[in-house]
Amino acid sequence: MYFVDVILPIPVENAFTYRISEAEYAFIKPGMRLAVPFGKSKIYTALAIAVHQVEPRIYEAKEIEQILDEIPIVNLAQLNFWKWMANYYMCTLGDVMRAALPGAFLLESETIIKRILKNDFEPYLDEIDEDGLTILNAFEGSSILRISEVMNALNKKKVLPSINKLIDLDLVAIDQEIYESYKPKLVKYVQLTSIYEQEEKMHEALDDLGRAPKQRELLLNYFTQKARSQKPIKAKELQKQSDATSSQLKALVDKGIFEIYKIQQDRISYSGKEQDQVKALNEEQARALTEVKASFNSHDVCLLHGVTASGKTEVYVNLIKDYLAEGKQVLYLLPEIALTTQLVARLKAYFGNQLSVYHSKYSIHERVEVWNNVLNKAPKAQLILGARSALFLPFENLGLVVVDEEHESSFKQYDPAPRYQARDASIVLAYQHGAKVLLGSATPALETFYNASIGKYALVTMKKRFGNILLPENTIIDIQEKHRKKRMTGHFSDDLLRAITDTLELGEQVILFQNRRGYSPIVECNTCGHAPQCPNCDVSLTYHRHRGQLRCHYCGYHIAMPQKCMACGSEELDTKGFGTEQVEAELKELYPDHNIGRMDSDTTRGKHGFEKIITAFEQGELDILVGTQMLTKGLDFRNVTLVGILNADSMLNIPDFRTHERSFQLIQQVSGRAGRTEKRGNVLIQSFNPHHQILQQVSMNDYEAMYKEQLEERHIYKYPPFCRLIKITLKHRDFQKIEEASMWMGQALKNVFKDQVLGPEPPPVSRIRNEYYRNILIKIPRKQSLEKTKKAILKVRTTFLSISQYRSVKIVLNVDNY
Ligand code: ADP
Ligand code: ZN
Ligand code: ZN
């Protein structure tokens, strides 16, 4: 008898074993997909990991349905990496598999629903019930959702009726296909028929077309393009260029002059401009490059600590060239692709036909294309640019990983499992491939800088901006005093307003930062003090003035802004605190003659949301850009000379051991957008706490002072890098149960780990989507075995789940949860 072990894309602990025939035994290789039955009637796409002849002892192996691949789509290096990840981040291989494979690889019968994206659900709001809304919200950024995820979101098993209602409204569709539905996209090209390639014939044709000017123009444009390059000519482009219709093009085909042919084209291909010249490095960049290269002789990981606008990108580019020339694959990790269209454009200009972008906002088909290109080592997939999920591509010959803006918190996946840190995981990935890692940042994560300072990583430093432009001049403005002296207009101090006016007068641009979206985070009754709360979460509702709504930023719940207090009926409603929408509104009154844009997650929905705003600002269509931390991610604008931070305190008050570090990074990065070329920039920071040490360190651009001070605190209070953290979160809809269950769990852990256990305690927002949350934190000293610690935690979890009244409590394990 023959068997295959498979991973299922669901959170079950172990691999499952299925029966196969002898012929299948000979055919199946690890990394191939199989369709297998599971449970009563479900079929899943599973991944083979081993074939053997050992019959499972505790259950009778079912037969597989089908083999879906002819060759493995996952290689052994990946399986190795998956195993490491499941083990390190305490999740199942199924969790990793689900995160790793593009959705199109995992279609399952009756188990996937698709969101029909062309339909905005706002107009149907009256017809969608609460469950329907929850389902639509559960899609978040992705376009597909598993039935099991729907069950989770609704917290019940019978979900089909609600799904059916959405299907009736044409908002979602069930995807029945078991087979991969990936179809390559065919693109139409035009060429001359062979008769007309003769010059004589061609002149004849041009003469004949005298009375069909558009057709003539099409033909002429065709020649111009041909003269310019030997590349195939796309029908669509030719048509557009000549401003012609498709029937005009067709007329030429009917006359036998043109013929149409189709080639399969990757959706993510480069438009074909000639490669730009790589810029010549200046002295500091050249030195940095040499040092990085030299460091790789002794270290696997190097930190490039270069101030904002020191020109780190050019250093990466030169290093990447070397690896590509050796025939190695290079992975370039970015925090969020959507925010870095500028960088993508820059790299495309250098590496055009060797570069592929892997992006979660692309359709599942596009992701499959990149996957297959990497798998087949296609020339166009030598350099992969991607956010954290690009780690999972089928590399076989990886030589270098560049992690740009390595301090960014979005490298960490918080939900769902695997809850991995892509920067850290990339170091493991590189190690498994014998590859090198270059981490780059102007404000390295504390742990990274620590690793560099103890010699675990190499360190290369760039202290000057490219072109020797000085770092921006930072000024802190005491708004407490400004309020007292009545020198505030709305949320602007007189100093900031003057600076904005001066900058605009010079025809330069301004960036204003406020780390909150919406108009105002709290609406409060002046009579009774009531503030509207979300019914599903423990937070107050944020006022969005433009939509006339109160919205919950955790679950999406929203209502129309009430005219009167919902508790006492008073009409005196007041708003507390302010977000980007309010800043924008105030600016519009203050500067009616200037164009003001806003960049936050409300204004950047959709595939090209960011691009539009960034381009408008780049092109000078906007004079002032107001935004949240989206503004900090490595944007490079040439004409921005002033950055204003409206309220630095809102960041400093978050209760977390990383708050100070994060605030420093955030403020440094936003101010780094000012004065990047030619002219020195100005940064004005408004604060009620002007003497706060972090603001002082920011204003001096003193990373090392921040580092020393924070490291000292981490040492005293036992936080990373001096210990590791594992956070355990318990969730349940029943308050009483969560109290008891978390106490039980806390005690059980304290029995093992004593005073290394903190909690249980409710997080700042302790109820989300009607589930109560409790956190328990375990601090693990460096010298304590991580392996044993995790085993002990898992043992406690097993015991916990064997207690019948706790079985329904959800447990989330988060390793390195920061
Ligand atoms: P960083 O990533 O360190 O913040 P960038 O790589 O974005 O800095 O470089 C900052 C600016 O300097 C960019 O506008 C870039 O085009 C320019 N620049 C950097 N290096 C060079 C070079 N060697 N030659 C010309 N311009 C450069
Ligand atoms: Zn009231
Ligand atoms: Zn809510």
mmCIF file of N, CA and C in Angstrom, residues 115-124 169-172:
data_model
loop_
_atom_site.group_PDB
_atom_site.id
_atom_site.type_symbol
_atom_site.label_atom_id
_atom_site.label_comp_id
_atom_site.label_asym_id
_atom_site.label_seq_id
_atom_site.Cartn_x
_atom_site.Cartn_y
_atom_site.Cartn_z
ATOM 1 N N ARG A 115 -15.417 38.289 -3.680
ATOM 2 C CA ARG A 115 -16.059 39.584 -3.625
ATOM 3 C C ARG A 115 -16.087 40.136 -5.045
ATOM 4 N N ILE A 116 -17.264 40.569 -5.503
ATOM 5 C CA ILE A 116 -17.323 41.161 -6.839
ATOM 6 C C ILE A 116 -16.985 42.630 -6.697
ATOM 7 N N LEU A 117 -15.762 42.945 -7.108
ATOM 8 C CA LEU A 117 -15.203 44.236 -6.722
ATOM 9 C C LEU A 117 -15.854 45.427 -7.402
ATOM 10 N N LYS A 118 -16.387 45.193 -8.610
ATOM 11 C CA LYS A 118 -16.935 46.356 -9.304
ATOM 12 C C LYS A 118 -18.122 46.935 -8.550
ATOM 13 N N ASN A 119 -18.694 46.107 -7.662
ATOM 14 C CA ASN A 119 -19.859 46.607 -6.936
ATOM 15 C C ASN A 119 -19.489 47.167 -5.578
ATOM 16 N N ASP A 120 -19.614 48.416 -5.459
ATOM 17 C CA ASP A 120 -19.434 49.080 -4.188
ATOM 18 C C ASP A 120 -20.659 48.737 -3.361
ATOM 19 N N PHE A 121 -20.479 48.362 -2.108
ATOM 20 C CA PHE A 121 -21.676 47.926 -1.408
ATOM 21 C C PHE A 121 -22.460 49.039 -0.724
ATOM 22 N N GLU A 122 -21.892 50.253 -0.745
ATOM 23 C CA GLU A 122 -22.599 51.370 -0.083
ATOM 24 C C GLU A 122 -24.073 51.503 -0.521
ATOM 25 N N PRO A 123 -24.367 51.469 -1.856
ATOM 26 C CA PRO A 123 -25.757 51.676 -2.269
ATOM 27 C C PRO A 123 -26.711 50.592 -1.761
ATOM 28 N N TYR A 124 -26.161 49.454 -1.347
ATOM 29 C CA TYR A 124 -27.027 48.349 -0.926
ATOM 30 C C TYR A 124 -27.185 48.289 0.589
ATOM 31 N N LEU A 169 -27.645 39.801 -4.167
ATOM 32 C CA LEU A 169 -27.395 41.218 -4.443
ATOM 33 C C LEU A 169 -26.237 41.415 -5.426
ATOM 34 N N ASP A 170 -25.645 40.293 -5.844
ATOM 35 C CA ASP A 170 -24.537 40.366 -6.793
ATOM 36 C C ASP A 170 -23.284 41.006 -6.187
ATOM 37 N N LEU A 171 -23.118 40.847 -4.900
ATOM 38 C CA LEU A 171 -21.946 41.436 -4.247
ATOM 39 C C LEU A 171 -20.828 40.418 -4.077
ATOM 40 N N VAL A 172 -21.202 39.145 -3.950
ATOM 41 C CA VAL A 172 -20.180 38.101 -3.924
ATOM 42 C C VAL A 172 -20.633 36.961 -4.829
#
